[in-house]
PDB file of C-alpha atoms and ligand atoms in Angstrom:
ATOM      1  CA  MET F   1      -4.223  16.113 -15.848  1.00 88.00           C
ATOM      2  CA  THR F   2      -4.495  12.712 -14.199  1.00 95.00           C
ATOM      3  CA  LYS F   3      -2.222  12.102 -11.220  1.00 97.00           C
ATOM      4  CA  VAL F   4      -0.673   8.661 -11.205  1.00 98.00           C
ATOM      5  CA  ALA F   5       0.589   6.899  -8.099  1.00 98.00           C
ATOM      6  CA  ALA F   6       1.856   3.409  -7.364  1.00 99.00           C
ATOM      7  CA  GLY F   7       2.529   1.269  -4.328  1.00 99.00           C
ATOM      8  CA  PHE F   8       2.439  -2.133  -2.681  1.00 99.00           C
ATOM      9  CA  VAL F   9      -0.150  -3.883  -0.561  1.00 99.00           C
ATOM     10  CA  ILE F  10       2.362  -5.570   1.724  1.00 99.00           C
ATOM     11  CA  PHE F  11       1.442  -8.585   3.801  1.00 98.00           C
ATOM     12  CA  ARG F  12       3.242 -10.797   6.297  1.00 98.00           C
ATOM     13  CA  ARG F  13       2.508 -14.306   7.467  1.00 97.00           C
ATOM     14  CA  ILE F  14       2.247 -14.682  11.242  1.00 94.00           C
ATOM     15  CA  SER F  15       1.610 -18.318  12.196  1.00 90.00           C
ATOM     16  CA  ASN F  16      -1.351 -19.177   9.946  1.00 89.00           C
ATOM     17  CA  ASN F  17      -2.563 -15.597   9.704  1.00 96.00           C
ATOM     18  CA  ILE F  18      -2.079 -12.969   7.021  1.00 98.00           C
ATOM     19  CA  GLU F  19      -1.636  -9.336   8.063  1.00 98.00           C
ATOM     20  CA  TYR F  20      -1.584  -6.261   5.817  1.00 98.00           C
ATOM     21  CA  LEU F  21       0.552  -3.175   6.391  1.00 98.00           C
ATOM     22  CA  LEU F  22      -1.287   0.142   6.532  1.00 99.00           C
ATOM     23  CA  LEU F  23       0.119   3.608   7.219  1.00 99.00           C
ATOM     24  CA  GLN F  24      -1.761   6.567   8.680  1.00 98.00           C
ATOM     25  CA  THR F  25      -1.059   9.942   7.083  1.00 98.00           C
ATOM     26  CA  SER F  26       0.210  12.721   9.336  1.00 98.00           C
ATOM     27  CA  TYR F  27      -1.799  15.252   7.281  1.00 98.00           C
ATOM     28  CA  GLY F  28      -5.342  15.817   6.043  1.00 97.00           C
ATOM     29  CA  ILE F  29      -7.966  13.501   7.470  1.00 97.00           C
ATOM     30  CA  HIS F  30      -5.279  11.053   8.657  1.00 98.00           C
ATOM     31  CA  HIS F  31      -6.499   8.294   6.387  1.00 98.00           C
ATOM     32  CA  TRP F  32      -4.910   4.845   6.292  1.00 98.00           C
ATOM     33  CA  THR F  33      -3.267   3.635   3.099  1.00 98.00           C
ATOM     34  CA  PRO F  34      -0.725   1.132   1.855  1.00 98.00           C
ATOM     35  CA  PRO F  35       2.667   2.672   1.028  1.00 98.00           C
ATOM     36  CA  LYS F  36       2.383   4.480  -2.322  1.00 98.00           C
ATOM     37  CA  GLY F  37       3.073   7.805  -3.989  1.00 98.00           C
ATOM     38  CA  HIS F  38       3.236   9.800  -7.159  1.00 98.00           C
ATOM     39  CA  VAL F  39       5.068   8.486 -10.183  1.00 98.00           C
ATOM     40  CA  ASP F  40       8.003  10.778 -11.037  1.00 98.00           C
ATOM     41  CA  PRO F  41       8.882  11.616 -14.663  1.00 97.00           C
ATOM     42  CA  GLY F  42      10.856   8.811 -16.308  1.00 97.00           C
ATOM     43  CA  GLU F  43       9.970   6.310 -13.608  1.00 98.00           C
ATOM     44  CA  SER F  44       7.991   3.110 -14.203  1.00 98.00           C
ATOM     45  CA  ASP F  45       5.008   2.385 -11.953  1.00 98.00           C
ATOM     46  CA  LEU F  46       6.882  -0.506 -10.371  1.00 98.00           C
ATOM     47  CA  GLU F  47       9.985   1.623  -9.712  1.00 98.00           C
ATOM     48  CA  THR F  48       7.734   4.165  -8.004  1.00 98.00           C
ATOM     49  CA  ALA F  49       6.172   1.465  -5.854  1.00 98.00           C
ATOM     50  CA  TYR F  50       9.628   0.350  -4.643  1.00 98.00           C
ATOM     51  CA  ARG F  51      10.865   3.915  -4.087  1.00 98.00           C
ATOM     52  CA  GLU F  52       7.783   5.080  -2.212  1.00 98.00           C
ATOM     53  CA  THR F  53       7.695   1.914  -0.113  1.00 99.00           C
ATOM     54  CA  LEU F  54      11.310   2.469   0.922  1.00 98.00           C
ATOM     55  CA  GLU F  55      10.690   6.163   1.666  1.00 98.00           C
ATOM     56  CA  GLU F  56       7.457   5.616   3.569  1.00 98.00           C
ATOM     57  CA  SER F  57       8.052   2.324   5.372  1.00 98.00           C
ATOM     58  CA  GLY F  58      11.809   1.695   5.257  1.00 98.00           C
ATOM     59  CA  LEU F  59      11.164  -1.679   3.589  1.00 98.00           C
ATOM     60  CA  LYS F  60      13.616  -2.454   0.784  1.00 98.00           C
ATOM     61  CA  GLN F  61      13.186  -4.330  -2.486  1.00 98.00           C
ATOM     62  CA  SER F  62      15.128  -7.267  -1.020  1.00 98.00           C
ATOM     63  CA  ASP F  63      12.689  -7.419   1.944  1.00 98.00           C
ATOM     64  CA  LEU F  64       9.776  -8.074  -0.420  1.00 98.00           C
ATOM     65  CA  LYS F  65       8.507 -10.700  -2.832  1.00 98.00           C
ATOM     66  CA  VAL F  66       6.268  -8.950  -5.345  1.00 98.00           C
ATOM     67  CA  TYR F  67       3.459 -10.830  -7.075  1.00 98.00           C
ATOM     68  CA  ASP F  68       4.180  -9.589 -10.610  1.00 96.00           C
ATOM     69  CA  GLN F  69       0.822 -10.538 -12.077  1.00 96.00           C
ATOM     70  CA  SER F  70      -1.290  -9.060  -9.271  1.00 98.00           C
ATOM     71  CA  LYS F  71      -1.518  -5.415 -10.445  1.00 98.00           C
ATOM     72  CA  LYS F  72      -4.803  -3.691  -9.536  1.00 98.00           C
ATOM     73  CA  THR F  73      -5.725  -0.117 -10.394  1.00 98.00           C
ATOM     74  CA  LEU F  74      -7.936   2.356  -8.518  1.00 98.00           C
ATOM     75  CA  ASN F  75      -9.483   5.451 -10.112  1.00 98.00           C
ATOM     76  CA  TYR F  76     -10.859   8.256  -7.951  1.00 98.00           C
ATOM     77  CA  ASN F  77     -10.970  12.046  -7.756  1.00 98.00           C
ATOM     78  CA  VAL F  78      -8.925  14.167  -5.365  1.00 97.00           C
ATOM     79  CA  ASN F  79      -9.986  17.816  -5.159  1.00 95.00           C
ATOM     80  CA  GLY F  80     -11.975  17.354  -8.359  1.00 97.00           C
ATOM     81  CA  LYS F  81      -9.009  15.962 -10.299  1.00 97.00           C
ATOM     82  CA  PRO F  82      -8.676  12.343 -11.462  1.00 98.00           C
ATOM     83  CA  LYS F  83      -6.136  10.132  -9.761  1.00 98.00           C
ATOM     84  CA  VAL F  84      -5.013   6.634 -10.731  1.00 98.00           C
ATOM     85  CA  VAL F  85      -3.279   4.350  -8.234  1.00 98.00           C
ATOM     86  CA  HIS F  86      -1.599   1.066  -9.180  1.00 98.00           C
ATOM     87  CA  TYR F  87      -1.018  -1.568  -6.498  1.00 98.00           C
ATOM     88  CA  TRP F  88       0.801  -4.874  -6.488  1.00 98.00           C
ATOM     89  CA  LEU F  89       0.624  -7.490  -3.790  1.00 98.00           C
ATOM     90  CA  ALA F  90       3.954  -8.019  -2.010  1.00 98.00           C
ATOM     91  CA  GLU F  91       5.009 -10.341   0.782  1.00 98.00           C
ATOM     92  CA  LEU F  92       7.398  -9.263   3.514  1.00 98.00           C
ATOM     93  CA  ILE F  93       9.991 -12.053   3.295  1.00 98.00           C
ATOM     94  CA  ASN F  94      12.606 -10.597   5.653  1.00 98.00           C
ATOM     95  CA  ASN F  95      11.446 -11.310   9.208  1.00 92.00           C
ATOM     96  CA  GLU F  96      14.191  -9.045  10.553  1.00 97.00           C
ATOM     97  CA  ALA F  97      12.954  -5.981   8.660  1.00 98.00           C
ATOM     98  CA  THR F  98      11.162  -3.325  10.682  1.00 98.00           C
ATOM     99  CA  VAL F  99       8.886  -0.511   9.543  1.00 98.00           C
ATOM    100  CA  LYS F 100      10.390   2.984   9.782  1.00 98.00           C
ATOM    101  CA  LEU F 101       7.962   5.780   9.048  1.00 98.00           C
ATOM    102  CA  SER F 102       8.742   9.062   7.290  1.00 98.00           C
ATOM    103  CA  HIS F 103       7.282  12.454   8.259  1.00 98.00           C
ATOM    104  CA  GLU F 104       4.344  11.713   5.910  1.00 98.00           C
ATOM    105  CA  HIS F 105       2.877   9.135   8.302  1.00 98.00           C
ATOM    106  CA  GLN F 106       2.226   9.085  12.026  1.00 98.00           C
ATOM    107  CA  ALA F 107       1.372   5.438  12.676  1.00 98.00           C
ATOM    108  CA  PHE F 108       1.334   1.988  11.122  1.00 98.00           C
ATOM    109  CA  LYS F 109      -0.580  -1.217  11.748  1.00 98.00           C
ATOM    110  CA  TRP F 110      -0.416  -4.831  10.597  1.00 98.00           C
ATOM    111  CA  LEU F 111      -4.039  -5.971  10.332  1.00 98.00           C
ATOM    112  CA  GLY F 112      -6.074  -8.987   9.263  1.00 98.00           C
ATOM    113  CA  LEU F 113      -8.354  -8.605   6.249  1.00 98.00           C
ATOM    114  CA  GLU F 114     -11.472  -7.559   8.140  1.00 98.00           C
ATOM    115  CA  GLU F 115      -9.783  -4.865  10.206  1.00 98.00           C
ATOM    116  CA  ALA F 116      -7.748  -3.702   7.225  1.00 98.00           C
ATOM    117  CA  CYS F 117     -10.933  -3.224   5.181  1.00 98.00           C
ATOM    118  CA  GLU F 118     -12.530  -1.327   8.042  1.00 98.00           C
ATOM    119  CA  ILE F 119      -9.627   1.066   8.505  1.00 98.00           C
ATOM    120  CA  VAL F 120      -9.087   1.909   4.805  1.00 98.00           C
ATOM    121  CA  GLY F 121     -12.751   2.839   4.492  1.00 98.00           C
ATOM    122  CA  TYR F 122     -12.956   3.289   0.713  1.00 98.00           C
ATOM    123  CA  LYS F 123     -14.949   0.566  -1.085  1.00 98.00           C
ATOM    124  CA  ASP F 124     -12.542   0.263  -4.015  1.00 98.00           C
ATOM    125  CA  MET F 125      -9.522  -0.143  -1.716  1.00 98.00           C
ATOM    126  CA  GLN F 126     -11.456  -2.765   0.247  1.00 98.00           C
ATOM    127  CA  GLY F 127     -12.059  -4.561  -3.064  1.00 98.00           C
ATOM    128  CA  VAL F 128      -8.325  -4.636  -3.785  1.00 98.00           C
ATOM    129  CA  LEU F 129      -7.617  -6.101  -0.335  1.00 98.00           C
ATOM    130  CA  VAL F 130     -10.319  -8.742  -0.786  1.00 98.00           C
ATOM    131  CA  ASP F 131      -9.044  -9.681  -4.255  1.00 98.00           C
ATOM    132  CA  PHE F 132      -5.439  -9.927  -3.048  1.00 98.00           C
ATOM    133  CA  ASN F 133      -6.549 -12.007  -0.089  1.00 98.00           C
ATOM    134  CA  LYS F 134      -8.221 -14.450  -2.502  1.00 97.00           C
ATOM    135  CA  ILE F 135      -4.903 -14.901  -4.327  1.00 96.00           C
ATOM    136  CA  LEU F 136      -3.286 -15.884  -1.018  1.00 95.00           C
ATOM    137  CA  ARG F 137      -6.067 -18.299  -0.080  1.00 88.00           C
ATOM    138  CA  LYS F 138      -5.837 -20.237  -3.377  1.00 79.00           C
TER     139      LYS F 138
HETATM  140  N1  B4P B   1      -4.525  17.196   2.901  1.00 67.57           N
HETATM  141  C1  B4P B   1      -3.206  17.372   2.847  1.00 67.57           C
HETATM  142  N2  B4P B   1      -2.602  18.265   3.674  1.00 67.57           N
HETATM  143  C2  B4P B   1      -1.278  18.480   3.623  1.00 67.57           C
HETATM  144  N3  B4P B   1      -0.441  17.823   2.792  1.00 67.57           N
HETATM  145  C3  B4P B   1      -0.982  16.932   1.957  1.00 67.57           C
HETATM  146  C4  B4P B   1      -2.386  16.659   1.945  1.00 67.57           C
HETATM  147  N4  B4P B   1      -2.614  15.709   1.013  1.00 67.57           N
HETATM  148  C5  B4P B   1      -1.430  15.407   0.463  1.00 67.57           C
HETATM  149  N5  B4P B   1      -0.432  16.144   1.044  1.00 67.57           N
HETATM  150  C6  B4P B   1       0.998  16.087   0.702  1.00 67.57           C
HETATM  151  O1  B4P B   1       1.166  15.178  -0.365  1.00 67.57           O
HETATM  152  C7  B4P B   1       2.224  14.303  -0.062  1.00 67.57           C
HETATM  153  C8  B4P B   1       1.801  12.913  -0.508  1.00 67.57           C
HETATM  154  O2  B4P B   1       2.333  12.725  -1.743  1.00 67.57           O
HETATM  155  P1  B4P B   1       2.695  11.305  -2.270  1.00 67.57           P
HETATM  156  O3  B4P B   1       3.252  10.452  -1.174  1.00 67.57           O
HETATM  157  O4  B4P B   1       3.508  11.459  -3.478  1.00 67.57           O
HETATM  158  O5  B4P B   1       1.272  10.807  -2.717  1.00 67.57           O
HETATM  159  P2  B4P B   1       0.244   9.812  -2.112  1.00 67.57           P
HETATM  160  O6  B4P B   1       0.840   8.711  -1.344  1.00 67.57           O
HETATM  161  O7  B4P B   1      -0.547   9.428  -3.311  1.00 67.57           O
HETATM  162  O8  B4P B   1      -0.488  10.643  -1.009  1.00 67.57           O
HETATM  163  P3  B4P B   1      -1.924  11.182  -0.735  1.00 67.57           P
HETATM  164  O9  B4P B   1      -2.184  11.034   0.712  1.00 67.57           O
HETATM  165  O10 B4P B   1      -2.050  12.554  -1.307  1.00 67.57           O
HETATM  166  O11 B4P B   1      -2.872  10.213  -1.581  1.00 67.57           O
HETATM  167  P4  B4P B   1      -4.273   9.515  -1.328  1.00 67.57           P
HETATM  168  O12 B4P B   1      -4.783   9.221  -2.693  1.00 67.57           O
HETATM  169  O13 B4P B   1      -4.140   8.365  -0.382  1.00 67.57           O
HETATM  170  O14 B4P B   1      -5.154  10.603  -0.610  1.00 67.57           O
HETATM  171  C9  B4P B   1      -5.548  11.807  -1.235  1.00 67.57           C
HETATM  172  C10 B4P B   1      -7.011  12.080  -0.836  1.00 67.57           C
HETATM  173  O15 B4P B   1      -7.837  11.088  -1.464  1.00 67.57           O
HETATM  174  C11 B4P B   1      -8.585  10.381  -0.494  1.00 67.57           C
HETATM  175  N6  B4P B   1      -8.636   8.986  -0.912  1.00 67.57           N
HETATM  176  C12 B4P B   1      -7.727   8.004  -0.659  1.00 67.57           C
HETATM  177  N7  B4P B   1      -8.099   6.834  -1.211  1.00 67.57           N
HETATM  178  C13 B4P B   1      -9.291   7.079  -1.824  1.00 67.57           C
HETATM  179  C14 B4P B   1     -10.198   6.259  -2.569  1.00 67.57           C
HETATM  180  N8  B4P B   1      -9.949   4.967  -2.765  1.00 67.57           N
HETATM  181  N9  B4P B   1     -11.318   6.827  -3.057  1.00 67.57           N
HETATM  182  C15 B4P B   1     -11.584   8.150  -2.852  1.00 67.57           C
HETATM  183  N10 B4P B   1     -10.758   8.970  -2.159  1.00 67.57           N
HETATM  184  C16 B4P B   1      -9.628   8.459  -1.645  1.00 67.57           C
HETATM  185  C17 B4P B   1      -7.855  10.573   0.831  1.00 67.57           C
HETATM  186  O16 B4P B   1      -8.707  10.496   1.942  1.00 67.57           O
HETATM  187  C18 B4P B   1      -7.265  11.963   0.671  1.00 67.57           C
HETATM  188  O17 B4P B   1      -8.226  12.915   1.026  1.00 67.57           O
HETATM  189  C19 B4P B   1       2.467  14.356   1.417  1.00 67.57           C
HETATM  190  O18 B4P B   1       3.838  14.434   1.682  1.00 67.57           O
HETATM  191  C20 B4P B   1       1.842  15.624   1.853  1.00 67.57           C
HETATM  192  O19 B4P B   1       2.843  16.571   2.020  1.00 67.57           O
END
């Protein structure tokens, strides 16, 4: 059965720069990912994205402005099983908000596009970052 997850690619504006939030897992190969997680039964993808973002980064719905029309979907295999991940672009609009990690992550970084692409590693995730960045440059 396909696993479905959802999350937000969160960015902040610092002066004229755009920085993306990435979290490093405290397990496995310690990969870097935007906040996201598995969709629970009865939950919409968007509800999952808000819940997982709060759990994993401490950032609340009211801290974010979500780009409703920006949804991008990744498809890859984990341990031989298909996984689908939905992402929306979201801006951190509360300058006072701070990132608070859960036990699932050991570090976080706010990075420009180039560094963000480097650290996420996977080509399809890099494509999502590049596409979202284009929306912001329009
Ligand atoms: N190895 C591990 N050891 C112990 N506990 C573990 C574990 N993996 C998961 N868990 C547990 O699962 C929980 C996470 O659950 P959730 O929080 O619900 O799920 P998730 O964000 O989707 O996490 P996950 O890290 O599994 O997903 P990703 O697809 O990024 O990553 C899943 C795999 O896919 C790879 N991957 C990520 N993006 C990819 C892409 N674009 N293409 C191909 N592979 C990719 C990653 O490198 C990773 O290997 C954690 O609390 C932890 O307890």
